[in-house]
Amino acid sequence: MGWGAEELWDVDLGDVRRNRRLVKIVEDLVARPNESVPQASRDESAVQGVYEFWDNARVSDREILSPHQRRTVQRMGCCQTVLAIQDTSE
């Protein structure tokens, strides 16, 4: 099981196929984090699938982020101090 599947195991986008698509998109992007969507995707149809997924009115950013937010809170639960460091430079 990849990181995306572990992180998003309880995602509910209203359709099992959308759930699987999200996990695949996340795993592709995580495998190549410094690449653009076209570069990180397997082929042209995968690129089109990512953009169609993001454009799908039945999928909200809240639904996509919710499982990841839950896993993050769970991981922080065992820690007394958590550093949330952000670096937007490249």
mmCIF file of N, CA, C and O in Angstrom:
data_model
loop_
_atom_site.group_PDB
_atom_site.id
_atom_site.type_symbol
_atom_site.label_atom_id
_atom_site.label_comp_id
_atom_site.label_asym_id
_atom_site.label_seq_id
_atom_site.Cartn_x
_atom_site.Cartn_y
_atom_site.Cartn_z
ATOM 1 N N MET A 1 0.854 -1.174 0.000
ATOM 2 C CA MET A 1 0.000 0.000 0.000
ATOM 3 C C MET A 1 0.897 1.233 0.000
ATOM 4 O O MET A 1 1.792 1.368 0.825
ATOM 5 N N GLY A 2 0.637 2.156 -0.913
ATOM 6 C CA GLY A 2 1.411 3.384 -1.004
ATOM 7 C C GLY A 2 0.950 4.427 -0.001
ATOM 8 O O GLY A 2 -0.083 4.272 0.667
ATOM 9 N N TRP A 3 1.737 5.511 0.073
ATOM 10 C CA TRP A 3 1.415 6.581 1.016
ATOM 11 C C TRP A 3 0.026 7.155 0.749
ATOM 12 O O TRP A 3 -0.744 7.396 1.677
ATOM 13 N N GLY A 4 -0.322 7.376 -0.515
ATOM 14 C CA GLY A 4 -1.626 7.944 -0.844
ATOM 15 C C GLY A 4 -2.767 7.072 -0.363
ATOM 16 O O GLY A 4 -3.751 7.563 0.192
ATOM 17 N N ALA A 5 -2.644 5.765 -0.558
ATOM 18 C CA ALA A 5 -3.688 4.845 -0.113
ATOM 19 C C ALA A 5 -3.804 4.827 1.409
ATOM 20 O O ALA A 5 -4.913 4.771 1.945
ATOM 21 N N GLU A 6 -2.658 4.885 2.096
ATOM 22 C CA GLU A 6 -2.695 4.923 3.561
ATOM 23 C C GLU A 6 -3.296 6.222 4.067
ATOM 24 O O GLU A 6 -4.092 6.235 4.995
ATOM 25 N N GLU A 7 -2.890 7.312 3.473
ATOM 26 C CA GLU A 7 -3.338 8.633 3.928
ATOM 27 C C GLU A 7 -4.824 8.859 3.635
ATOM 28 O O GLU A 7 -5.529 9.510 4.395
ATOM 29 N N LEU A 8 -5.303 8.330 2.539
ATOM 30 C CA LEU A 8 -6.672 8.604 2.079
ATOM 31 C C LEU A 8 -7.582 7.386 2.193
ATOM 32 O O LEU A 8 -8.596 7.312 1.506
ATOM 33 N N TRP A 9 -7.266 6.437 3.061
ATOM 34 C CA TRP A 9 -8.014 5.187 3.121
ATOM 35 C C TRP A 9 -9.507 5.381 3.379
ATOM 36 O O TRP A 9 -10.326 4.574 2.955
ATOM 37 N N ASP A 10 -9.888 6.476 4.030
ATOM 38 C CA ASP A 10 -11.305 6.672 4.344
ATOM 39 C C ASP A 10 -11.942 7.820 3.556
ATOM 40 O O ASP A 10 -13.006 8.305 3.925
ATOM 41 N N VAL A 11 -11.316 8.208 2.454
ATOM 42 C CA VAL A 11 -11.896 9.272 1.637
ATOM 43 C C VAL A 11 -13.257 8.813 1.107
ATOM 44 O O VAL A 11 -13.451 7.642 0.791
ATOM 45 N N ASP A 12 -14.192 9.733 1.031
ATOM 46 C CA ASP A 12 -15.519 9.417 0.501
ATOM 47 C C ASP A 12 -15.946 10.534 -0.433
ATOM 48 O O ASP A 12 -16.458 11.560 0.000
ATOM 49 N N LEU A 13 -15.723 10.316 -1.712
ATOM 50 C CA LEU A 13 -16.101 11.294 -2.727
ATOM 51 C C LEU A 13 -17.419 10.921 -3.402
ATOM 52 O O LEU A 13 -17.747 11.434 -4.459
ATOM 53 N N GLY A 14 -18.161 10.004 -2.770
ATOM 54 C CA GLY A 14 -19.473 9.637 -3.278
ATOM 55 C C GLY A 14 -19.456 8.545 -4.327
ATOM 56 O O GLY A 14 -20.505 8.106 -4.783
ATOM 57 N N ASP A 15 -18.271 8.090 -4.726
ATOM 58 C CA ASP A 15 -18.153 7.051 -5.747
ATOM 59 C C ASP A 15 -16.793 6.384 -5.574
ATOM 60 O O ASP A 15 -15.776 7.070 -5.498
ATOM 61 N N VAL A 16 -16.785 5.074 -5.526
ATOM 62 C CA VAL A 16 -15.544 4.327 -5.320
ATOM 63 C C VAL A 16 -14.526 4.655 -6.410
ATOM 64 O O VAL A 16 -13.325 4.740 -6.139
ATOM 65 N N ARG A 17 -14.987 4.862 -7.636
ATOM 66 C CA ARG A 17 -14.058 5.178 -8.733
ATOM 67 C C ARG A 17 -13.380 6.517 -8.522
ATOM 68 O O ARG A 17 -12.172 6.666 -8.774
ATOM 69 N N ARG A 18 -14.104 7.507 -8.007
ATOM 70 C CA ARG A 18 -13.484 8.803 -7.694
ATOM 71 C C ARG A 18 -12.485 8.661 -6.560
ATOM 72 O O ARG A 18 -11.413 9.273 -6.576
ATOM 73 N N ASN A 19 -12.828 7.850 -5.555
ATOM 74 C CA ASN A 19 -11.893 7.611 -4.447
ATOM 75 C C ASN A 19 -10.589 7.016 -4.975
ATOM 76 O O ASN A 19 -9.501 7.466 -4.612
ATOM 77 N N ARG A 20 -10.696 5.996 -5.827
ATOM 78 C CA ARG A 20 -9.499 5.361 -6.400
ATOM 79 C C ARG A 20 -8.716 6.331 -7.267
ATOM 80 O O ARG A 20 -7.481 6.335 -7.252
ATOM 81 N N ARG A 21 -9.420 7.144 -8.020
ATOM 82 C CA ARG A 21 -8.754 8.131 -8.884
ATOM 83 C C ARG A 21 -7.940 9.111 -8.043
ATOM 84 O O ARG A 21 -6.802 9.431 -8.365
ATOM 85 N N LEU A 22 -8.523 9.587 -6.940
ATOM 86 C CA LEU A 22 -7.806 10.516 -6.069
ATOM 87 C C LEU A 22 -6.528 9.880 -5.533
ATOM 88 O O LEU A 22 -5.467 10.497 -5.549
ATOM 89 N N VAL A 23 -6.625 8.651 -5.065
ATOM 90 C CA VAL A 23 -5.448 7.968 -4.527
ATOM 91 C C VAL A 23 -4.374 7.853 -5.606
ATOM 92 O O VAL A 23 -3.196 8.129 -5.350
ATOM 93 N N LYS A 24 -4.743 7.501 -6.805
ATOM 94 C CA LYS A 24 -3.775 7.367 -7.896
ATOM 95 C C LYS A 24 -3.139 8.716 -8.228
ATOM 96 O O LYS A 24 -1.927 8.807 -8.428
ATOM 97 N N ILE A 25 -3.936 9.762 -8.289
ATOM 98 C CA ILE A 25 -3.409 11.107 -8.563
ATOM 99 C C ILE A 25 -2.402 11.495 -7.484
ATOM 100 O O ILE A 25 -1.302 11.958 -7.781
ATOM 101 N N VAL A 26 -2.775 11.298 -6.226
ATOM 102 C CA VAL A 26 -1.896 11.664 -5.117
ATOM 103 C C VAL A 26 -0.601 10.857 -5.178
ATOM 104 O O VAL A 26 0.494 11.405 -5.019
ATOM 105 N N GLU A 27 -0.697 9.571 -5.428
ATOM 106 C CA GLU A 27 0.506 8.738 -5.485
ATOM 107 C C GLU A 27 1.417 9.156 -6.644
ATOM 108 O O GLU A 27 2.640 9.179 -6.493
ATOM 109 N N ASP A 28 0.841 9.496 -7.785
ATOM 110 C CA ASP A 28 1.654 9.971 -8.912
ATOM 111 C C ASP A 28 2.361 11.279 -8.563
ATOM 112 O O ASP A 28 3.552 11.440 -8.831
ATOM 113 N N LEU A 29 1.631 12.208 -7.952
ATOM 114 C CA LEU A 29 2.218 13.512 -7.621
ATOM 115 C C LEU A 29 3.247 13.405 -6.501
ATOM 116 O O LEU A 29 4.269 14.094 -6.530
ATOM 117 N N VAL A 30 3.004 12.546 -5.527
ATOM 118 C CA VAL A 30 3.953 12.360 -4.426
ATOM 119 C C VAL A 30 5.238 11.700 -4.934
ATOM 120 O O VAL A 30 6.328 12.001 -4.452
ATOM 121 N N ALA A 31 5.118 10.825 -5.916
ATOM 122 C CA ALA A 31 6.298 10.142 -6.453
ATOM 123 C C ALA A 31 7.239 11.111 -7.172
ATOM 124 O O ALA A 31 8.443 10.864 -7.254
ATOM 125 N N ARG A 32 6.689 12.207 -7.681
ATOM 126 C CA ARG A 32 7.496 13.199 -8.400
ATOM 127 C C ARG A 32 7.095 14.604 -7.949
ATOM 128 O O ARG A 32 6.525 15.374 -8.709
ATOM 129 N N PRO A 33 7.396 14.959 -6.698
ATOM 130 C CA PRO A 33 6.887 16.199 -6.110
ATOM 131 C C PRO A 33 7.407 17.485 -6.746
ATOM 132 O O PRO A 33 6.772 18.523 -6.607
ATOM 133 N N ASN A 34 8.515 17.427 -7.418
ATOM 134 C CA ASN A 34 9.079 18.634 -8.028
ATOM 135 C C ASN A 34 8.643 18.828 -9.473
ATOM 136 O O ASN A 34 9.100 19.758 -10.128
ATOM 137 N N GLU A 35 7.789 17.959 -9.941
ATOM 138 C CA GLU A 35 7.366 18.001 -11.340
ATOM 139 C C GLU A 35 5.971 18.607 -11.473
ATOM 140 O O GLU A 35 5.184 18.599 -10.537
ATOM 141 N N SER A 36 5.689 19.092 -12.657
ATOM 142 C CA SER A 36 4.341 19.582 -12.961
ATOM 143 C C SER A 36 3.420 18.383 -13.136
ATOM 144 O O SER A 36 3.875 17.236 -13.220
ATOM 145 N N VAL A 37 2.129 18.625 -13.223
ATOM 146 C CA VAL A 37 1.172 17.537 -13.423
ATOM 147 C C VAL A 37 1.498 16.751 -14.696
ATOM 148 O O VAL A 37 1.556 15.517 -14.658
ATOM 149 N N PRO A 38 1.735 17.394 -15.829
ATOM 150 C CA PRO A 38 2.070 16.601 -17.030
ATOM 151 C C PRO A 38 3.339 15.759 -16.866
ATOM 152 O O PRO A 38 3.405 14.637 -17.358
ATOM 153 N N GLN A 39 4.324 16.276 -16.156
ATOM 154 C CA GLN A 39 5.558 15.525 -15.971
ATOM 155 C C GLN A 39 5.397 14.394 -14.955
ATOM 156 O O GLN A 39 6.036 13.354 -15.074
ATOM 157 N N ALA A 40 4.571 14.597 -13.946
ATOM 158 C CA ALA A 40 4.384 13.595 -12.898
ATOM 159 C C ALA A 40 3.411 12.497 -13.313
ATOM 160 O O ALA A 40 3.424 11.413 -12.738
ATOM 161 N N SER A 41 2.597 12.761 -14.311
ATOM 162 C CA SER A 41 1.583 11.788 -14.734
ATOM 163 C C SER A 41 2.189 10.746 -15.674
ATOM 164 O O SER A 41 3.158 11.012 -16.380
ATOM 165 N N ARG A 42 1.581 9.572 -15.680
ATOM 166 C CA ARG A 42 2.073 8.445 -16.470
ATOM 167 C C ARG A 42 2.038 8.707 -17.965
ATOM 168 O O ARG A 42 2.932 8.326 -18.696
ATOM 169 N N ASP A 43 0.954 9.321 -18.424
ATOM 170 C CA ASP A 43 0.780 9.561 -19.853
ATOM 171 C C ASP A 43 -0.245 10.673 -20.056
ATOM 172 O O ASP A 43 -0.761 11.227 -19.084
ATOM 173 N N GLU A 44 -0.528 10.987 -21.304
ATOM 174 C CA GLU A 44 -1.438 12.098 -21.614
ATOM 175 C C GLU A 44 -2.849 11.858 -21.075
ATOM 176 O O GLU A 44 -3.507 12.790 -20.613
ATOM 177 N N SER A 45 -3.311 10.617 -21.103
ATOM 178 C CA SER A 45 -4.661 10.352 -20.581
ATOM 179 C C SER A 45 -4.704 10.552 -19.068
ATOM 180 O O SER A 45 -5.718 10.997 -18.527
ATOM 181 N N ALA A 46 -3.615 10.248 -18.369
ATOM 182 C CA ALA A 46 -3.557 10.493 -16.920
ATOM 183 C C ALA A 46 -3.587 11.990 -16.640
ATOM 184 O O ALA A 46 -4.230 12.434 -15.683
ATOM 185 N N VAL A 47 -2.895 12.772 -17.463
ATOM 186 C CA VAL A 47 -2.908 14.233 -17.308
ATOM 187 C C VAL A 47 -4.333 14.747 -17.466
ATOM 188 O O VAL A 47 -4.827 15.515 -16.639
ATOM 189 N N GLN A 48 -5.003 14.310 -18.526
ATOM 190 C CA GLN A 48 -6.386 14.727 -18.763
ATOM 191 C C GLN A 48 -7.282 14.304 -17.603
ATOM 192 O O GLN A 48 -8.147 15.063 -17.164
ATOM 193 N N GLY A 49 -7.037 13.102 -17.074
ATOM 194 C CA GLY A 49 -7.822 12.610 -15.943
ATOM 195 C C GLY A 49 -7.666 13.475 -14.704
ATOM 196 O O GLY A 49 -8.630 13.718 -13.983
ATOM 197 N N VAL A 50 -6.450 13.954 -14.456
ATOM 198 C CA VAL A 50 -6.215 14.828 -13.294
ATOM 199 C C VAL A 50 -7.022 16.110 -13.436
ATOM 200 O O VAL A 50 -7.730 16.523 -12.509
ATOM 201 N N TYR A 51 -6.917 16.740 -14.597
ATOM 202 C CA TYR A 51 -7.623 18.013 -14.789
ATOM 203 C C TYR A 51 -9.139 17.828 -14.778
ATOM 204 O O TYR A 51 -9.862 18.670 -14.236
ATOM 205 N N GLU A 52 -9.629 16.737 -15.331
ATOM 206 C CA GLU A 52 -11.075 16.471 -15.280
ATOM 207 C C GLU A 52 -11.521 16.206 -13.843
ATOM 208 O O GLU A 52 -12.598 16.641 -13.429
ATOM 209 N N PHE A 53 -10.695 15.488 -13.096
ATOM 210 C CA PHE A 53 -11.019 15.220 -11.694
ATOM 211 C C PHE A 53 -11.131 16.518 -10.923
ATOM 212 O O PHE A 53 -12.083 16.743 -10.174
ATOM 213 N N TRP A 54 -10.143 17.396 -11.080
ATOM 214 C CA TRP A 54 -10.150 18.677 -10.369
ATOM 215 C C TRP A 54 -11.310 19.565 -10.805
ATOM 216 O O TRP A 54 -11.756 20.414 -10.047
ATOM 217 N N ASP A 55 -11.787 19.383 -12.024
ATOM 218 C CA ASP A 55 -12.883 20.193 -12.545
ATOM 219 C C ASP A 55 -14.255 19.596 -12.233
ATOM 220 O O ASP A 55 -15.275 20.201 -12.523
ATOM 221 N N ASN A 56 -14.296 18.429 -11.623
ATOM 222 C CA ASN A 56 -15.539 17.721 -11.345
ATOM 223 C C ASN A 56 -16.317 18.443 -10.241
ATOM 224 O O ASN A 56 -15.832 18.586 -9.112
ATOM 225 N N ALA A 57 -17.514 18.873 -10.558
ATOM 226 C CA ALA A 57 -18.349 19.603 -9.596
ATOM 227 C C ALA A 57 -18.761 18.729 -8.411
ATOM 228 O O ALA A 57 -19.147 19.245 -7.359
ATOM 229 N N ARG A 58 -18.689 17.404 -8.562
ATOM 230 C CA ARG A 58 -19.070 16.493 -7.480
ATOM 231 C C ARG A 58 -17.951 16.266 -6.470
ATOM 232 O O ARG A 58 -18.132 15.535 -5.506
ATOM 233 N N VAL A 59 -16.785 16.865 -6.725
ATOM 234 C CA VAL A 59 -15.636 16.702 -5.839
ATOM 235 C C VAL A 59 -15.255 18.067 -5.282
ATOM 236 O O VAL A 59 -15.013 19.004 -6.035
ATOM 237 N N SER A 60 -15.205 18.167 -3.965
ATOM 238 C CA SER A 60 -14.845 19.446 -3.353
ATOM 239 C C SER A 60 -13.452 19.361 -2.723
ATOM 240 O O SER A 60 -12.996 18.279 -2.345
ATOM 241 N N ASP A 61 -12.815 20.501 -2.607
ATOM 242 C CA ASP A 61 -11.503 20.528 -1.967
ATOM 243 C C ASP A 61 -11.597 20.067 -0.521
ATOM 244 O O ASP A 61 -10.703 19.409 0.003
ATOM 245 N N ARG A 62 -12.689 20.367 0.133
ATOM 246 C CA ARG A 62 -12.890 19.940 1.522
ATOM 247 C C ARG A 62 -12.904 18.415 1.617
ATOM 248 O O ARG A 62 -12.293 17.838 2.524
ATOM 249 N N GLU A 63 -13.585 17.748 0.691
ATOM 250 C CA GLU A 63 -13.634 16.277 0.701
ATOM 251 C C GLU A 63 -12.260 15.676 0.429
ATOM 252 O O GLU A 63 -11.906 14.639 0.999
ATOM 253 N N ILE A 64 -11.490 16.319 -0.438
ATOM 254 C CA ILE A 64 -10.153 15.824 -0.763
ATOM 255 C C ILE A 64 -9.217 15.989 0.429
ATOM 256 O O ILE A 64 -8.456 15.087 0.766
ATOM 257 N N LEU A 65 -9.262 17.137 1.085
ATOM 258 C CA LEU A 65 -8.334 17.432 2.172
ATOM 259 C C LEU A 65 -8.706 16.769 3.500
ATOM 260 O O LEU A 65 -7.836 16.522 4.330
ATOM 261 N N SER A 66 -9.955 16.481 3.706
ATOM 262 C CA SER A 66 -10.433 16.000 4.996
ATOM 263 C C SER A 66 -9.686 14.763 5.517
ATOM 264 O O SER A 66 -9.246 14.750 6.671
ATOM 265 N N PRO A 67 -9.504 13.694 4.726
ATOM 266 C CA PRO A 67 -8.781 12.532 5.253
ATOM 267 C C PRO A 67 -7.333 12.860 5.620
ATOM 268 O O PRO A 67 -6.817 12.392 6.632
ATOM 269 N N HIS A 68 -6.684 13.674 4.812
ATOM 270 C CA HIS A 68 -5.303 14.067 5.082
ATOM 271 C C HIS A 68 -5.229 14.882 6.378
ATOM 272 O O HIS A 68 -4.330 14.677 7.203
ATOM 273 N N GLN A 69 -6.180 15.757 6.585
ATOM 274 C CA GLN A 69 -6.213 16.546 7.813
ATOM 275 C C GLN A 69 -6.415 15.644 9.028
ATOM 276 O O GLN A 69 -5.768 15.830 10.067
ATOM 277 N N ARG A 70 -7.282 14.643 8.904
ATOM 278 C CA ARG A 70 -7.498 13.704 10.016
ATOM 279 C C ARG A 70 -6.221 12.942 10.347
ATOM 280 O O ARG A 70 -5.861 12.774 11.511
ATOM 281 N N ARG A 71 -5.523 12.435 9.309
ATOM 282 C CA ARG A 71 -4.270 11.705 9.543
ATOM 283 C C ARG A 71 -3.223 12.615 10.193
ATOM 284 O O ARG A 71 -2.484 12.187 11.075
ATOM 285 N N THR A 72 -3.162 13.872 9.776
ATOM 286 C CA THR A 72 -2.201 14.815 10.337
ATOM 287 C C THR A 72 -2.481 15.046 11.815
ATOM 288 O O THR A 72 -1.562 15.010 12.643
ATOM 289 N N VAL A 73 -3.733 15.250 12.171
ATOM 290 C CA VAL A 73 -4.104 15.450 13.579
ATOM 291 C C VAL A 73 -3.775 14.196 14.385
ATOM 292 O O VAL A 73 -3.259 14.286 15.506
ATOM 293 N N GLN A 74 -4.025 13.016 13.825
ATOM 294 C CA GLN A 74 -3.684 11.768 14.521
ATOM 295 C C GLN A 74 -2.179 11.676 14.769
ATOM 296 O O GLN A 74 -1.745 11.307 15.854
ATOM 297 N N ARG A 75 -1.378 12.000 13.767
ATOM 298 C CA ARG A 75 0.073 11.940 13.920
ATOM 299 C C ARG A 75 0.563 12.925 14.976
ATOM 300 O O ARG A 75 1.500 12.642 15.703
ATOM 301 N N MET A 76 -0.080 14.075 15.065
ATOM 302 C CA MET A 76 0.332 15.082 16.044
ATOM 303 C C MET A 76 -0.120 14.721 17.454
ATOM 304 O O MET A 76 0.426 15.236 18.427
ATOM 305 N N GLY A 77 -1.089 13.847 17.591
ATOM 306 C CA GLY A 77 -1.647 13.512 18.897
ATOM 307 C C GLY A 77 -0.651 12.957 19.885
ATOM 308 O O GLY A 77 -0.822 13.113 21.095
ATOM 309 N N CYS A 78 0.392 12.329 19.410
ATOM 310 C CA CYS A 78 1.368 11.734 20.321
ATOM 311 C C CYS A 78 2.495 12.699 20.679
ATOM 312 O O CYS A 78 3.400 12.341 21.431
ATOM 313 N N CYS A 79 2.431 13.903 20.168
ATOM 314 C CA CYS A 79 3.536 14.853 20.351
ATOM 315 C C CYS A 79 3.116 16.016 21.242
ATOM 316 O O CYS A 79 2.025 16.557 21.097
ATOM 317 N N GLN A 80 4.010 16.413 22.118
ATOM 318 C CA GLN A 80 3.740 17.571 22.967
ATOM 319 C C GLN A 80 3.945 18.866 22.189
ATOM 320 O O GLN A 80 3.228 19.836 22.375
ATOM 321 N N THR A 81 4.942 18.879 21.310
ATOM 322 C CA THR A 81 5.248 20.061 20.508
ATOM 323 C C THR A 81 5.273 19.664 19.037
ATOM 324 O O THR A 81 5.862 18.649 18.671
ATOM 325 N N VAL A 82 4.638 20.464 18.215
ATOM 326 C CA VAL A 82 4.627 20.235 16.774
ATOM 327 C C VAL A 82 5.101 21.506 16.092
ATOM 328 O O VAL A 82 4.584 22.592 16.361
ATOM 329 N N LEU A 83 6.087 21.382 15.233
ATOM 330 C CA LEU A 83 6.555 22.523 14.452
ATOM 331 C C LEU A 83 5.889 22.478 13.087
ATOM 332 O O LEU A 83 5.954 21.468 12.396
ATOM 333 N N ALA A 84 5.240 23.554 12.716
ATOM 334 C CA ALA A 84 4.602 23.657 11.403
ATOM 335 C C ALA A 84 5.408 24.658 10.586
ATOM 336 O O ALA A 84 5.134 25.847 10.569
ATOM 337 N N ILE A 85 6.430 24.143 9.923
ATOM 338 C CA ILE A 85 7.376 24.979 9.196
ATOM 339 C C ILE A 85 6.966 25.049 7.736
ATOM 340 O O ILE A 85 6.630 24.037 7.129
ATOM 341 N N GLN A 86 7.028 26.247 7.189
ATOM 342 C CA GLN A 86 6.660 26.446 5.782
ATOM 343 C C GLN A 86 7.792 27.181 5.094
ATOM 344 O O GLN A 86 8.330 28.152 5.608
ATOM 345 N N ASP A 87 8.143 26.720 3.915
ATOM 346 C CA ASP A 87 9.155 27.387 3.111
ATOM 347 C C ASP A 87 8.620 27.461 1.692
ATOM 348 O O ASP A 87 8.451 26.446 1.030
ATOM 349 N N THR A 88 8.325 28.652 1.245
ATOM 350 C CA THR A 88 7.770 28.815 -0.102
ATOM 351 C C THR A 88 8.836 29.129 -1.133
ATOM 352 O O THR A 88 8.515 29.342 -2.298
ATOM 353 N N SER A 89 10.091 29.164 -0.722
ATOM 354 C CA SER A 89 11.156 29.433 -1.682
ATOM 355 C C SER A 89 11.542 28.170 -2.424
ATOM 356 O O SER A 89 11.285 27.063 -1.989
ATOM 357 N N GLU A 90 12.156 28.337 -3.545
ATOM 358 C CA GLU A 90 12.662 27.190 -4.312
ATOM 359 C C GLU A 90 14.125 27.372 -4.585
ATOM 360 O O GLU A 90 14.602 28.434 -4.800
#
